[in-house]
PDB file of C-alpha atoms in Angstrom:
ATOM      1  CA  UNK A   1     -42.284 -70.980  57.635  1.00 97.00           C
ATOM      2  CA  UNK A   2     -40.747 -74.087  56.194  1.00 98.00           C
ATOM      3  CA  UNK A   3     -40.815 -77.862  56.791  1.00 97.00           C
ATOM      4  CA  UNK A   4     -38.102 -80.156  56.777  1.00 96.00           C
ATOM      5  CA  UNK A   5     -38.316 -84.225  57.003  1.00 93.00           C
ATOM      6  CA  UNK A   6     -35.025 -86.555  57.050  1.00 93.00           C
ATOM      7  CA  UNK A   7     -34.523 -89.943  57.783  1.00 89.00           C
ATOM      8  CA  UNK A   8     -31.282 -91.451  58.790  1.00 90.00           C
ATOM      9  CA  UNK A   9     -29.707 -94.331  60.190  1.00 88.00           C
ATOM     10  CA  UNK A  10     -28.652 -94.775  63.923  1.00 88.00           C
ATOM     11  CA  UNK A  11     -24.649 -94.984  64.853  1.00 87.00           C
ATOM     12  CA  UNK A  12     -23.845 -98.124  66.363  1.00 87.00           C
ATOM     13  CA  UNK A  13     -23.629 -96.097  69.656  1.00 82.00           C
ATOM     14  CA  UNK A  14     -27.341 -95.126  69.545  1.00 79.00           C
ATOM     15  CA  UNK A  15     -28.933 -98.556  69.235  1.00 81.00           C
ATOM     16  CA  UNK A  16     -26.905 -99.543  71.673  1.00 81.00           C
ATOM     17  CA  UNK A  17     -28.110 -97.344  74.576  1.00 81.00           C
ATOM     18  CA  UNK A  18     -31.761 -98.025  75.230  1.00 76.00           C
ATOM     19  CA  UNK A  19     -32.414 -94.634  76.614  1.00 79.00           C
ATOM     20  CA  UNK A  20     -30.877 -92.588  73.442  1.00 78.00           C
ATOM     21  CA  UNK A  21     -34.913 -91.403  71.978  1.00 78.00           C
ATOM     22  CA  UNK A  22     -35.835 -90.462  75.716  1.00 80.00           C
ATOM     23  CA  UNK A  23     -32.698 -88.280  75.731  1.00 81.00           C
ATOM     24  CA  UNK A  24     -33.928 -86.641  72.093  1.00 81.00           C
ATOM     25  CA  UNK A  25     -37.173 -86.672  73.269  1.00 81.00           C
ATOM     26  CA  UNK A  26     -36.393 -84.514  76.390  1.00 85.00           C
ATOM     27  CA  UNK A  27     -34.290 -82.537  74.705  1.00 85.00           C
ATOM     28  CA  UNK A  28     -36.031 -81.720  71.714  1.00 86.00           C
ATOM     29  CA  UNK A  29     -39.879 -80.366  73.475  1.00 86.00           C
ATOM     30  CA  UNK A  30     -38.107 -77.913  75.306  1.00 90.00           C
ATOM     31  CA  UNK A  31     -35.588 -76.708  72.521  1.00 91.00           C
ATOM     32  CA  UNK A  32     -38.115 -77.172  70.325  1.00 92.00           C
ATOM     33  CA  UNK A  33     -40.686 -74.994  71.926  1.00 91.00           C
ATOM     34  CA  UNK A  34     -38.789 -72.140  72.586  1.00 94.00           C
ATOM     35  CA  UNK A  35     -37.997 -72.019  68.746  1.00 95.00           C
ATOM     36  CA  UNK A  36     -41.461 -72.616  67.967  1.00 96.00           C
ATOM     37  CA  UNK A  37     -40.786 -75.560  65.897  1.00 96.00           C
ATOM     38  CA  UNK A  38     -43.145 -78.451  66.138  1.00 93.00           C
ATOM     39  CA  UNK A  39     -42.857 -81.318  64.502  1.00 91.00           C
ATOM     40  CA  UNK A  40     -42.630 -85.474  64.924  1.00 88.00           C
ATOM     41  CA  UNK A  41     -40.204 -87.918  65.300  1.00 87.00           C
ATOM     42  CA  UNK A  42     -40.141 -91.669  64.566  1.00 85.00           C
ATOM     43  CA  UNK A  43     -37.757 -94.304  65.946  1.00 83.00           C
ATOM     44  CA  UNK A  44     -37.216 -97.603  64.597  1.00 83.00           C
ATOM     45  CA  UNK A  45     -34.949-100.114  65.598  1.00 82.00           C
ATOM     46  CA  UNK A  46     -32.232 -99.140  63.409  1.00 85.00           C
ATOM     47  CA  UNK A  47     -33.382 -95.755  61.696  1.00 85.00           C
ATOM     48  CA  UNK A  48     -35.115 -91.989  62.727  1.00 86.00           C
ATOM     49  CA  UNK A  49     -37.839 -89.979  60.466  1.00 87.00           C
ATOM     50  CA  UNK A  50     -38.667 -86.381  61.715  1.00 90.00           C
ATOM     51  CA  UNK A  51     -40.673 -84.029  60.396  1.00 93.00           C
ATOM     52  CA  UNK A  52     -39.470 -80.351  61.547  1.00 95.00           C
ATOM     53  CA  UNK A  53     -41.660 -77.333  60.981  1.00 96.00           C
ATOM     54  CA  UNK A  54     -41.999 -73.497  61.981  1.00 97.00           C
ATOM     55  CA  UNK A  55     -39.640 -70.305  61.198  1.00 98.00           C
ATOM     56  CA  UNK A  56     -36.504 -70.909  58.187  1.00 98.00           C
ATOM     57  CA  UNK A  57     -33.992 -70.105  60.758  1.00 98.00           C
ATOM     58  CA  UNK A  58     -35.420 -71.779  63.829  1.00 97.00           C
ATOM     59  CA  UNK A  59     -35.900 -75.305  61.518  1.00 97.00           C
ATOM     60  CA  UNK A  60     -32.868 -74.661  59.684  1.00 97.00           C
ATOM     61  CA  UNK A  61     -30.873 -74.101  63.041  1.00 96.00           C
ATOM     62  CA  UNK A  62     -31.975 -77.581  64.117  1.00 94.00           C
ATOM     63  CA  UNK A  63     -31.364 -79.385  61.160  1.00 94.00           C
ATOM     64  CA  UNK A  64     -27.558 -78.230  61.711  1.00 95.00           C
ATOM     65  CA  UNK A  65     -27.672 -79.474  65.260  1.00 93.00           C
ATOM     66  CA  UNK A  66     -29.135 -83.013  63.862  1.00 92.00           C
ATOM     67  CA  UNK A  67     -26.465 -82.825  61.123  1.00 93.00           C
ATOM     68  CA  UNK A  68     -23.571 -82.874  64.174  1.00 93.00           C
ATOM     69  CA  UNK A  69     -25.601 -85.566  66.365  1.00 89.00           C
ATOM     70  CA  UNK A  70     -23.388 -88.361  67.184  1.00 89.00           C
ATOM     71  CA  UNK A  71     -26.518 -90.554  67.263  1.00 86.00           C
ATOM     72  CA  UNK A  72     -27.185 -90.174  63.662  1.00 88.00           C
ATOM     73  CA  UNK A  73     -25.372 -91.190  60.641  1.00 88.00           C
ATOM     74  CA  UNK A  74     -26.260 -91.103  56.581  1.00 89.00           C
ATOM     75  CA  UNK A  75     -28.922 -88.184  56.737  1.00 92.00           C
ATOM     76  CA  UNK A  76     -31.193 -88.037  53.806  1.00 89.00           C
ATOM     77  CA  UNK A  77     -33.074 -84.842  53.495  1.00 92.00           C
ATOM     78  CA  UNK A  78     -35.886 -85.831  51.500  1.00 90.00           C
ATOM     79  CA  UNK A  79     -38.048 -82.699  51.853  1.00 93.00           C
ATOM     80  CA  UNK A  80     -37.239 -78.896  52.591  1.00 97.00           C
ATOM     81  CA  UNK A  81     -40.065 -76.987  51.511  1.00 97.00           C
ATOM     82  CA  UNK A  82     -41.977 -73.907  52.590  1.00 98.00           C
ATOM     83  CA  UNK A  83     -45.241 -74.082  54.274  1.00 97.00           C
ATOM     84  CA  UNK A  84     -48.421 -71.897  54.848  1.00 96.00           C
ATOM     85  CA  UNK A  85     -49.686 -73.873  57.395  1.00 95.00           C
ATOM     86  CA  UNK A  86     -47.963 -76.956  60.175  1.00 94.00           C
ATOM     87  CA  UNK A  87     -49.295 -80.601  60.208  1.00 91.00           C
ATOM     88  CA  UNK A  88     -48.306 -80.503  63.989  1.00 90.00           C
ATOM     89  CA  UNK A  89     -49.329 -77.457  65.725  1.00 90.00           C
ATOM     90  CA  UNK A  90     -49.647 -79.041  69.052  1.00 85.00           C
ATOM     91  CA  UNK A  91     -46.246 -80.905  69.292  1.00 84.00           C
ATOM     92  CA  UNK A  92     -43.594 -79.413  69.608  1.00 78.00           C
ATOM     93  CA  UNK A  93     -42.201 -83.060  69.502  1.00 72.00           C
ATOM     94  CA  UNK A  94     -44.860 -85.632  68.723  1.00 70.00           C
ATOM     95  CA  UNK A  95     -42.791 -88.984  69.439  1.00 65.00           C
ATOM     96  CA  UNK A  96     -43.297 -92.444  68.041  1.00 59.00           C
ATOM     97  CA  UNK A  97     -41.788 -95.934  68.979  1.00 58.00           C
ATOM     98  CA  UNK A  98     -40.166 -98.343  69.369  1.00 61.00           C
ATOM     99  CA  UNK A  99     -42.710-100.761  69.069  1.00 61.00           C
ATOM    100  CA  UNK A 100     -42.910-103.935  67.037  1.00 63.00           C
ATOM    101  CA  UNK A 101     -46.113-102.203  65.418  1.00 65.00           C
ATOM    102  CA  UNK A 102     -44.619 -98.934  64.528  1.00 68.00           C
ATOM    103  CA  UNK A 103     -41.785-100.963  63.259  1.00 68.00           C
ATOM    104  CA  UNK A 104     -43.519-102.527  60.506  1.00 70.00           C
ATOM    105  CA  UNK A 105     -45.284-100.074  59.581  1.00 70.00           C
ATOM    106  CA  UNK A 106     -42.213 -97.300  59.532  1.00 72.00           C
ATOM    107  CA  UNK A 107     -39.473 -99.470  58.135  1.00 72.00           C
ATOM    108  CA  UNK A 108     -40.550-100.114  54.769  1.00 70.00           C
ATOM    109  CA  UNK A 109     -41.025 -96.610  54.444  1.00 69.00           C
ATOM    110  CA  UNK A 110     -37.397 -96.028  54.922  1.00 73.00           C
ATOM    111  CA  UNK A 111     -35.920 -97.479  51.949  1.00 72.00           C
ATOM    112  CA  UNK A 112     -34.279 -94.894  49.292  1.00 72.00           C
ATOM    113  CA  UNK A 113     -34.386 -93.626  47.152  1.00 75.00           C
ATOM    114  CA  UNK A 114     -37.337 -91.572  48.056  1.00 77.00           C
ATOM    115  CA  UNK A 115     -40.038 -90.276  46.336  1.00 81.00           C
ATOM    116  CA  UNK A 116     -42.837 -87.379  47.245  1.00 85.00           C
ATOM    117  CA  UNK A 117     -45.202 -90.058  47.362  1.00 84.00           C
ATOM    118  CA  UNK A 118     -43.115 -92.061  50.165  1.00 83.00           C
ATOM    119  CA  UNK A 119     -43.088 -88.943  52.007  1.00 85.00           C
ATOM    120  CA  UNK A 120     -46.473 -87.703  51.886  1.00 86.00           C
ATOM    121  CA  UNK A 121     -47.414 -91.125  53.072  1.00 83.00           C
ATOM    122  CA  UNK A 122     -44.413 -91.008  55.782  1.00 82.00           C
ATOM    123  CA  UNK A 123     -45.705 -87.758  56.965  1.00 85.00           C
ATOM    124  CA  UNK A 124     -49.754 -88.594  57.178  1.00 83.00           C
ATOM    125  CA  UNK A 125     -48.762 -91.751  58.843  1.00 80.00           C
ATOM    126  CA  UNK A 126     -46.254 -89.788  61.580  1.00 80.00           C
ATOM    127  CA  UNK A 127     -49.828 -87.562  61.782  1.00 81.00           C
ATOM    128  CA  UNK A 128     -51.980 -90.191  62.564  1.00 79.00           C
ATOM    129  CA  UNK A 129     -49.876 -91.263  65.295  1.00 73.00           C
ATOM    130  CA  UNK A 130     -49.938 -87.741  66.708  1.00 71.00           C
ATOM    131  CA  UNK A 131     -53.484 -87.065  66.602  1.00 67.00           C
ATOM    132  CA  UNK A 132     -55.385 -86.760  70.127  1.00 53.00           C
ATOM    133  CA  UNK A 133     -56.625 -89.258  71.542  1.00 42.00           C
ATOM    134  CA  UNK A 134     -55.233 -91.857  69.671  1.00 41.00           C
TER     135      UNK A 134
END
């Protein structure tokens, strides 16, 4: 198994249409699912940060589909590593935003170049927004 995060910065086209993360969103659970990837996604007003997870090809597959989204544009790939064990086993697409909160907490995250540190605290953040009951 592997993990993959990015974070890149929405086309024009994207921030324009207000239902472009429900679309993902949709999308994404089933796909994801079926590939037994799991993972989270955050959406800010002008950028995405997703963590992907689960079997090299399946994760690997995806990250090719993300690479050809219209909806994204200057995709950073600030972690591909291999995992023992997922940080999101329940979601197979834990979603987060848009909200003013999530906005200024996410944003400043965003800025490259980026470091492991930025990450780790990227990824434990996208976590605690995941967690049950929450």
């Amino acid at each position: 198994m592997k993990t993959i995060v990015y974070v890149s910065r929405k086309t024009d086209a994207a921030r324009r249409d207000p239902d472009h993360v429900r679309h993902i969103n949709e999308l994404a659970i089933v796909r994801n699912a079926g590939l037994q990837v799991t993972g989270a996604l955050v959406a800010t007003a002008n950028k995405f940060a997703q963590v992907l997870e689960g079997p090299n090809a399946s994760v690997d597959m995806l990250m090719v589909s993300i690479l050809r989204d219209p909806r994204h544009t200057a995709i950073n790939l600030v972690r591909d590593a291999p995992i023992r064990s997922r940080t999101f086993p329940k979601w197979s697409l834990a979603y987060v935003g848009p909200s003013t909160y999530v906005q200024g907490l996410v944003e400043p995250m965003l800025v490259e170049p980026f470091t492991e540190a930025q990450t780790d605290k990227l990824i434990r953040l996208m976590h605690e927004f995941a967690r049950e009951g929450v």
